[in-house]
Amino acid sequence: MDVNAAVAAAAAIAGVLTGVIAMLAFRWSERDQNRPTRTSLHTDPVLPPGVDTVLSVLRSSAVVLDEADAVVKASSAAYALGLVRGGKLAVEPMLQMARDTRRDGEIRQVELDLPRRGTGRGEALAVSARVAPLGSRLVLLLVEDLTEARRIEAVRRDFVANVSHELKTPVGALSLLSEAVMDASDDPEAVQRFAGRMQIEATRLTNLVQELIDLSRVQNDDPLEDAEPVRVEELVAEAVDRCRHQAGAKQITMAAGGTADLHVWGNRGQLAAALGNLVENAVNYSPARTRVGIAARRVTVNGGDLIEIAVTDQGIGISDKDKERIFERFYRVDPARSRATGGTGLGLAIVKHVAASHGGEVTVWSAEGQGSTFTLRLPEAGVARERAHQHPDPDDYENENEDEADGSAGGTRPSSSPSSPPDSTAYQTLSAPEVLP
């Protein structure tokens, strides 16, 4: 009996101890759960009411940081610019600004150049960063991409500089020639020679002013507001007539042909000016007794048929480095030759704008010493009418051509294809070329 009583007492004592230990363990676990941790302090802040909604509609890239510099909220644009990586702000100058603002509550703003993600071209993104406190624990960072604005400003600055230089040259020449005429008043032969030079400079000045007006018009006007079906054969004939005198003086044969009865939809005056500029360039840059061809055809692509008008010459050709820039305003492959022929450097820029505003493009194939082929591609009349209210904006061009110094045009980018010449035989499908002396 004594043994059984001792065993029962021991079991009772063990049960009591087990209950006490379990209760202590439960209380200890409960206290640990209620104790604030470093993680809960830094990863679970609450945005002030309405801030999340405001950040979602901002055009700027937005990042909200807590007191541990962890990202609480970031817009998709912030990730696209590479500002946020792995839950952290990846730009050290901006991070330091956030820390300084958190310390003293002062709003700060700075402009920075950031490396562009995903490209090996070494280009930089120009951004404006503004940091402000958001409540007592958070900091708000707003980043505005200024890259495009800076590029456009540089284009405008270069354009003004180029226009000033181009206008100054003939005006200065006219001033000097007028003085020479006054000094040579007793020499009829010299007066006649100087007067001839004055006429040349006056013509160059007139052409420059006119092309500036034309370029401004094609940039600002919507060509599809007064659009109409335009026969390609009539555009080609008008371009040939425009250059007939220059071609005859150099004994250049002009041949027109290709598919008959083609129509494009657009502004007749602008289309005629664009094709005329291409033909005029081909004549001016071709040696004497060579051939310039103009041909048109229909090609089928995704989304509808296109009309291609190709202008081919046997001239000096264009180098690879020049092909990247020939559509810039005032850029000349051979400045000395352009001045001799009266070129202003605006002709191809006008062609680019006209093509883009009509929903098309202009491309170039060229090889030095083998000539060049400029191809103007435009939607066929029926397709273009359906897209009358969907054509690209010329001011959105460039683009994308981040490399273009002019940065102005839209729609389809002018491009070059240096690898192989275009298939000229494809243009001779329905009619033989008409040789125009």
Coordinates of C-alpha atoms in Angstrom, one line a residue:
M1 CA 0.0 0.0 0.0
D2 CA 2.8 2.4 0.9
V3 CA 4.4 1.7 -2.5
N4 CA 1.2 2.4 -4.4
A5 CA 0.7 5.6 -2.4
A6 CA 4.2 6.8 -3.2
V7 CA 3.7 6.1 -6.9
A8 CA 0.4 8.0 -7.0
A9 CA 1.9 10.9 -5.2
A10 CA 4.8 11.0 -7.7
A11 CA 2.5 10.9 -10.6
A12 CA 0.4 13.7 -9.2
I13 CA 3.5 15.9 -8.7
A14 CA 4.7 15.2 -12.2
G15 CA 1.3 16.1 -13.7
V16 CA 1.3 19.4 -11.7
L17 CA 4.9 20.2 -13.0
T18 CA 3.9 19.4 -16.5
G19 CA 0.9 21.7 -16.4
V20 CA 3.0 24.5 -14.9
I21 CA 5.6 24.1 -17.6
A22 CA 3.0 24.1 -20.4
M23 CA 1.4 27.2 -19.0
L24 CA 4.7 29.0 -18.8
A25 CA 5.5 28.0 -22.3
F26 CA 2.2 29.3 -23.6
R27 CA 2.6 32.6 -21.9
W28 CA 6.2 33.0 -23.2
S29 CA 5.0 32.2 -26.8
E30 CA 2.2 34.7 -26.5
R31 CA 4.5 37.4 -25.3
D32 CA 6.9 36.7 -28.2
Q33 CA 4.1 37.0 -30.7
N34 CA 3.0 40.4 -29.3
R35 CA 6.6 41.8 -29.2
P36 CA 7.3 44.2 -32.2
T37 CA 10.1 43.0 -34.4
R38 CA 12.4 44.9 -36.7
T39 CA 10.7 43.3 -39.7
S40 CA 7.2 44.4 -38.6
L41 CA 8.5 47.9 -37.9
H42 CA 10.0 48.4 -41.4
T43 CA 8.0 46.3 -43.9
D44 CA 4.4 47.0 -42.9
P45 CA 3.9 50.8 -42.9
V46 CA 0.5 52.0 -44.0
L47 CA 0.2 54.7 -46.7
P48 CA -1.8 57.7 -45.8
P49 CA -5.4 57.5 -47.1
G50 CA -5.7 58.4 -50.8
V51 CA -1.9 58.4 -51.5
D52 CA -2.0 55.0 -53.3
T53 CA -4.7 56.3 -55.7
V54 CA -2.9 59.5 -56.4
L55 CA 0.4 57.7 -57.1
S56 CA -1.4 55.4 -59.6
V57 CA -2.4 58.3 -61.8
L58 CA 0.8 60.3 -61.8
R59 CA 2.8 60.5 -65.0
S60 CA 6.0 60.7 -63.0
S61 CA 7.7 57.6 -61.7
A62 CA 6.8 57.3 -58.0
V63 CA 8.6 55.5 -55.2
V64 CA 7.7 55.5 -51.5
L65 CA 10.4 54.5 -49.0
D66 CA 10.1 53.7 -45.3
E67 CA 12.6 54.5 -42.6
A68 CA 14.8 51.5 -43.5
D69 CA 15.0 52.6 -47.1
A70 CA 12.8 49.7 -48.2
V71 CA 10.4 50.3 -51.1
V72 CA 6.8 50.4 -49.8
K73 CA 5.2 51.4 -53.1
A74 CA 6.6 51.9 -56.6
S75 CA 4.9 52.6 -59.9
S76 CA 5.5 50.5 -63.0
A77 CA 7.3 53.4 -64.6
A78 CA 9.9 53.3 -61.7
Y79 CA 10.6 49.7 -62.5
A80 CA 10.8 50.4 -66.2
L81 CA 13.4 53.1 -65.6
G82 CA 15.4 50.8 -63.4
L83 CA 15.0 52.9 -60.3
V84 CA 13.8 49.9 -58.2
R85 CA 15.6 46.6 -58.1
G86 CA 15.1 43.8 -55.5
G87 CA 12.8 45.9 -53.4
K88 CA 15.4 48.7 -53.0
L89 CA 16.0 52.0 -54.6
A90 CA 18.9 51.4 -57.0
V91 CA 20.1 54.9 -57.6
E92 CA 22.5 56.0 -54.9
P93 CA 22.1 59.8 -55.3
M94 CA 18.4 59.5 -55.0
L95 CA 18.7 57.2 -52.0
Q96 CA 21.0 59.8 -50.3
M97 CA 18.5 62.5 -51.0
A98 CA 15.8 60.4 -49.4
R99 CA 17.9 59.9 -46.3
D100 CA 18.6 63.7 -46.0
T101 CA 14.9 64.5 -46.4
R102 CA 13.9 62.0 -43.8
R103 CA 16.4 63.5 -41.4
D104 CA 15.5 67.2 -41.8
G105 CA 12.1 67.1 -43.6
E106 CA 13.3 69.4 -46.4
I107 CA 12.1 69.0 -49.9
R108 CA 14.9 68.4 -52.4
Q109 CA 15.2 68.3 -56.2
V110 CA 18.0 67.5 -58.5
E111 CA 18.6 66.6 -62.2
L112 CA 20.6 63.5 -62.9
D113 CA 21.9 61.5 -65.9
L114 CA 21.3 57.7 -65.5
P115 CA 22.6 54.9 -67.6
R116 CA 20.0 53.4 -69.8
R117 CA 19.1 49.8 -69.0
G118 CA 19.2 47.0 -71.6
T119 CA 21.3 48.9 -74.2
G120 CA 25.0 48.7 -74.8
R121 CA 25.0 52.1 -76.6
G122 CA 26.1 54.1 -73.6
E123 CA 23.1 56.5 -73.8
A124 CA 22.0 58.3 -70.7
L125 CA 18.5 59.1 -69.4
A126 CA 18.1 62.6 -68.2
V127 CA 15.8 62.7 -65.2
S128 CA 14.6 65.2 -62.6
A129 CA 14.2 63.7 -59.1
R130 CA 12.1 65.4 -56.3
V131 CA 12.0 64.0 -52.7
A132 CA 9.5 65.1 -50.1
P133 CA 8.4 63.7 -46.7
L134 CA 5.2 61.7 -46.6
G135 CA 3.9 61.6 -43.1
S136 CA 6.3 61.0 -40.2
R137 CA 7.8 57.7 -41.4
L138 CA 7.7 57.7 -45.2
V139 CA 9.5 59.5 -48.0
L140 CA 8.1 60.1 -51.5
L141 CA 10.4 60.2 -54.5
L142 CA 9.0 61.5 -57.9
V143 CA 11.2 61.1 -61.0
E144 CA 10.4 62.8 -64.3
D145 CA 12.1 61.6 -67.5
L146 CA 13.5 64.6 -69.3
T147 CA 15.3 62.8 -72.1
E148 CA 12.9 63.5 -74.9
A149 CA 12.4 67.1 -73.8
R150 CA 16.2 67.7 -73.8
R151 CA 16.5 66.0 -77.2
I152 CA 13.8 68.2 -78.7
E153 CA 15.4 71.3 -77.2
A154 CA 18.7 70.4 -78.7
V155 CA 17.0 69.8 -82.1
R156 CA 15.4 73.3 -81.9
R157 CA 18.7 74.9 -80.9
D158 CA 20.6 73.2 -83.8
F159 CA 17.8 74.1 -86.2
V160 CA 17.9 77.7 -85.3
A161 CA 21.7 77.7 -85.6
N162 CA 21.6 76.0 -89.0
V163 CA 18.9 78.3 -90.3
S164 CA 20.9 81.3 -89.2
H165 CA 24.0 80.0 -90.9
E166 CA 22.3 79.1 -94.1
L167 CA 20.6 82.5 -94.4
K168 CA 23.7 84.4 -93.4
T169 CA 25.7 82.8 -96.3
P170 CA 23.7 84.1 -99.3
V171 CA 22.9 87.4 -97.5
G172 CA 26.6 88.0 -96.8
A173 CA 27.4 87.1 -100.4
L174 CA 24.8 89.5 -101.8
S175 CA 26.2 92.3 -99.6
L176 CA 29.8 91.7 -100.8
L177 CA 28.7 91.4 -104.4
S178 CA 26.8 94.7 -104.2
E179 CA 29.9 96.5 -102.9
A180 CA 31.9 94.9 -105.8
V181 CA 29.4 96.2 -108.3
M182 CA 29.6 99.7 -106.9
D183 CA 33.4 99.6 -107.0
A184 CA 33.4 98.2 -110.6
S185 CA 30.9 100.7 -112.0
D186 CA 33.3 101.7 -114.7
D187 CA 33.9 98.1 -115.8
P188 CA 30.8 96.7 -117.6
E189 CA 32.3 93.3 -117.8
A190 CA 32.9 93.1 -114.1
V191 CA 29.5 94.5 -113.3
Q192 CA 27.9 91.8 -115.5
R193 CA 29.9 89.0 -113.8
F194 CA 29.0 90.2 -110.3
A195 CA 25.4 90.7 -111.2
G196 CA 25.3 87.1 -112.4
R197 CA 26.7 86.0 -109.1
M198 CA 24.1 88.1 -107.3
Q199 CA 21.3 86.4 -109.2
I200 CA 22.7 82.9 -108.2
E201 CA 22.8 83.9 -104.5
A202 CA 19.4 85.5 -104.7
T203 CA 18.0 82.3 -106.2
R204 CA 19.6 80.2 -103.5
L205 CA 18.1 82.5 -100.8
T206 CA 14.7 82.3 -102.4
N207 CA 14.9 78.5 -102.5
L208 CA 16.0 78.3 -98.9
V209 CA 13.1 80.4 -97.7
Q210 CA 10.6 78.5 -99.8
E211 CA 11.8 75.1 -98.5
L212 CA 11.7 76.4 -94.9
I213 CA 8.1 77.4 -95.6
D214 CA 7.3 74.0 -97.1
L215 CA 8.9 72.2 -94.2
S216 CA 6.9 74.2 -91.7
R217 CA 3.7 73.5 -93.6
V218 CA 4.2 69.8 -93.8
Q219 CA 5.0 69.6 -90.1
N220 CA 2.0 71.7 -89.0
D221 CA -0.7 70.7 -91.5
D222 CA -2.8 67.5 -91.5
P223 CA -2.5 66.3 -95.1
L224 CA -5.5 64.0 -94.8
E225 CA -7.9 66.8 -94.0
D226 CA -8.0 67.8 -97.7
A227 CA -6.9 64.4 -99.1
E228 CA -8.0 63.0 -102.4
P229 CA -7.1 60.1 -104.7
V230 CA -3.9 61.0 -106.5
R231 CA -2.7 59.1 -109.6
V232 CA 0.9 58.0 -109.2
E233 CA 1.5 58.4 -113.0
E234 CA 0.6 62.1 -112.7
L235 CA 3.0 62.6 -109.7
V236 CA 5.8 60.9 -111.7
A237 CA 5.1 63.1 -114.8
E238 CA 5.2 66.2 -112.7
A239 CA 8.4 65.3 -111.0
V240 CA 10.0 64.6 -114.4
D241 CA 8.8 67.9 -115.8
R242 CA 10.3 69.7 -112.8
C243 CA 13.7 68.3 -113.5
R244 CA 13.7 68.2 -117.2
H245 CA 15.9 71.3 -117.7
Q246 CA 18.6 70.2 -115.2
A247 CA 18.6 66.7 -116.7
G248 CA 18.9 68.0 -120.3
A249 CA 21.8 70.3 -119.3
K250 CA 23.7 67.2 -118.1
Q251 CA 22.5 64.9 -120.8
I252 CA 20.9 62.6 -118.2
T253 CA 18.2 60.2 -119.5
M254 CA 15.1 60.0 -117.4
A255 CA 13.0 56.8 -117.6
A256 CA 9.6 56.4 -116.0
G257 CA 7.6 53.1 -115.9
G258 CA 6.2 50.4 -113.7
T259 CA 2.7 49.3 -112.9
A260 CA -0.1 51.4 -114.4
D261 CA -3.2 52.9 -112.8
L262 CA -2.0 53.2 -109.2
H263 CA -3.5 55.7 -106.8
V264 CA -2.5 56.9 -103.3
W265 CA -4.7 58.9 -100.9
G266 CA -3.3 62.2 -99.7
N267 CA -2.4 65.8 -100.3
R268 CA -1.5 66.2 -103.9
G269 CA 0.8 69.2 -103.4
Q270 CA 2.8 67.6 -100.6
L271 CA 3.2 64.2 -102.5
A272 CA 4.3 66.0 -105.6
A273 CA 6.9 68.0 -103.6
A274 CA 8.2 64.9 -102.0
L275 CA 8.7 62.9 -105.2
G276 CA 10.0 66.0 -106.9
N277 CA 12.7 66.4 -104.3
L278 CA 13.8 62.8 -104.7
V279 CA 14.0 63.1 -108.5
E280 CA 15.8 66.5 -108.3
N281 CA 18.4 65.0 -105.9
A282 CA 18.9 62.1 -108.2
V283 CA 19.6 64.4 -111.1
N284 CA 21.8 66.8 -109.1
Y285 CA 24.0 64.0 -107.8
S286 CA 24.3 62.0 -111.0
P287 CA 27.2 62.4 -113.4
A288 CA 26.6 63.6 -117.0
R289 CA 25.3 61.1 -119.5
T290 CA 23.9 58.7 -116.9
R291 CA 20.3 57.5 -116.3
V292 CA 17.7 58.3 -113.6
G293 CA 14.7 55.9 -113.3
I294 CA 11.4 56.4 -111.6
A295 CA 9.1 53.4 -111.3
A296 CA 6.0 52.4 -109.3
R297 CA 4.5 49.1 -108.2
R298 CA 2.0 47.7 -105.8
V299 CA 3.2 45.5 -102.9
T300 CA 1.1 43.5 -100.5
V301 CA 1.9 43.6 -96.8
N302 CA 0.1 42.9 -93.5
G303 CA -2.7 45.4 -93.2
G304 CA -3.2 46.2 -96.9
D305 CA -1.5 47.1 -100.1
L306 CA 1.3 49.7 -100.4
I307 CA 2.4 51.7 -103.4
E308 CA 6.2 51.9 -103.9
I309 CA 7.7 54.6 -105.9
A310 CA 11.4 54.1 -106.5
V311 CA 13.9 56.7 -107.8
T312 CA 17.2 55.2 -108.9
D313 CA 20.3 57.0 -110.0
Q314 CA 23.9 56.2 -111.1
G315 CA 25.5 58.8 -109.0
I316 CA 28.2 59.0 -106.5
G317 CA 26.4 56.9 -103.8
I318 CA 26.2 57.5 -100.1
S319 CA 28.5 56.0 -97.5
D320 CA 27.2 54.0 -94.5
K321 CA 27.9 56.8 -92.0
D322 CA 26.0 59.4 -94.2
K323 CA 23.0 57.1 -94.7
E324 CA 22.2 57.5 -91.0
R325 CA 21.9 61.2 -91.3
I326 CA 20.7 62.1 -94.7
F327 CA 17.2 62.8 -93.5
E328 CA 18.4 65.4 -91.0
R329 CA 17.6 69.0 -91.8
F330 CA 20.5 70.8 -93.5
Y331 CA 22.7 67.7 -93.6
R332 CA 24.6 67.3 -96.9
V333 CA 26.6 64.3 -98.0
D334 CA 28.9 66.6 -100.1
P335 CA 28.5 70.3 -98.9
A336 CA 30.6 71.6 -101.8
R337 CA 28.6 69.8 -104.4
S338 CA 25.3 70.8 -102.7
R339 CA 26.3 74.5 -102.8
A340 CA 27.3 74.1 -106.5
T341 CA 23.9 72.7 -107.3
G342 CA 22.0 75.1 -105.1
G343 CA 20.9 72.4 -102.5
T344 CA 19.6 73.6 -99.2
G345 CA 19.8 70.3 -97.2
L346 CA 16.0 70.4 -96.5
G347 CA 14.7 68.3 -99.4
L348 CA 15.0 64.9 -97.8
A349 CA 13.7 66.2 -94.5
I350 CA 10.5 67.3 -96.3
V351 CA 10.2 63.9 -98.0
K352 CA 10.5 62.2 -94.6
H353 CA 7.7 64.4 -93.1
V354 CA 5.4 63.9 -96.0
A355 CA 5.8 60.1 -96.0
A356 CA 5.2 59.9 -92.2
S357 CA 2.2 62.2 -92.2
H358 CA 0.6 60.0 -95.0
G359 CA 1.2 56.8 -93.0
G360 CA 4.2 55.7 -95.1
E361 CA 7.9 55.7 -95.1
V362 CA 11.0 56.5 -97.2
T363 CA 13.9 54.1 -97.4
V364 CA 17.3 54.3 -99.1
W365 CA 19.7 51.8 -100.6
S366 CA 23.1 53.1 -101.7
A367 CA 26.6 52.1 -102.3
E368 CA 29.5 54.4 -103.0
G369 CA 30.3 54.6 -106.7
Q370 CA 27.2 52.5 -107.6
G371 CA 24.4 55.0 -107.2
S372 CA 21.3 55.2 -104.9
T373 CA 17.7 54.1 -104.8
F374 CA 15.2 56.1 -102.7
T375 CA 11.9 54.3 -102.2
L376 CA 8.7 56.1 -101.1
R377 CA 6.1 53.7 -99.7
L378 CA 2.6 55.0 -99.3
P379 CA -0.7 53.2 -98.5
E380 CA -2.9 52.6 -101.6
A381 CA -5.9 54.9 -101.9
G382 CA -8.5 52.5 -100.6
V383 CA -6.4 51.5 -97.6
A384 CA -5.4 55.0 -96.8
R385 CA -8.9 56.3 -96.7
E386 CA -9.8 53.7 -94.1
R387 CA -6.9 54.9 -92.0
A388 CA -7.7 58.6 -92.5
H389 CA -8.2 59.2 -88.8
Q390 CA -5.4 56.8 -87.7
H391 CA -2.3 58.1 -89.5
P392 CA 0.8 58.7 -87.4
D393 CA 1.7 62.1 -86.0
P394 CA 5.0 63.4 -87.6
D395 CA 6.0 65.0 -84.3
D396 CA 6.2 61.5 -82.7
Y397 CA 8.7 60.2 -85.2
E398 CA 11.7 59.8 -84.3
N399 CA 12.3 59.0 -84.1
E400 CA 12.5 56.9 -82.1
N401 CA 15.3 57.6 -84.0
E402 CA 17.2 58.5 -81.0
D403 CA 20.2 58.9 -83.2
E404 CA 18.6 61.5 -85.5
A405 CA 19.7 65.0 -84.8
D406 CA 16.5 66.5 -86.0
G407 CA 14.3 64.2 -84.0
S408 CA 11.1 65.4 -85.6
A409 CA 8.8 63.2 -87.7
G410 CA 6.4 60.4 -87.0
G411 CA 4.9 57.3 -88.3
T412 CA 7.3 54.9 -90.0
R413 CA 11.0 55.6 -89.6
P414 CA 13.1 56.2 -92.7
S415 CA 15.6 53.4 -93.0
S416 CA 18.5 52.2 -95.0
S417 CA 19.3 48.7 -96.4
P418 CA 22.9 48.6 -97.3
S419 CA 23.2 44.9 -97.9
S420 CA 21.7 44.5 -101.3
P421 CA 20.1 46.7 -104.0
P422 CA 16.3 46.6 -104.5
D423 CA 14.8 44.4 -107.1
S424 CA 14.3 46.9 -110.0
T425 CA 12.9 44.3 -112.3
A426 CA 9.8 44.0 -110.2
Y427 CA 8.7 47.4 -111.2
Q428 CA 8.5 46.6 -114.9
T429 CA 5.5 44.3 -114.6
L430 CA 2.8 45.9 -116.8
S431 CA 4.4 48.6 -118.8
A432 CA 7.8 49.3 -120.4
P433 CA 9.6 52.4 -119.2
E434 CA 9.0 55.6 -121.1
V435 CA 12.3 57.2 -122.0
L436 CA 12.1 61.0 -121.5
P437 CA 14.9 63.0 -123.1

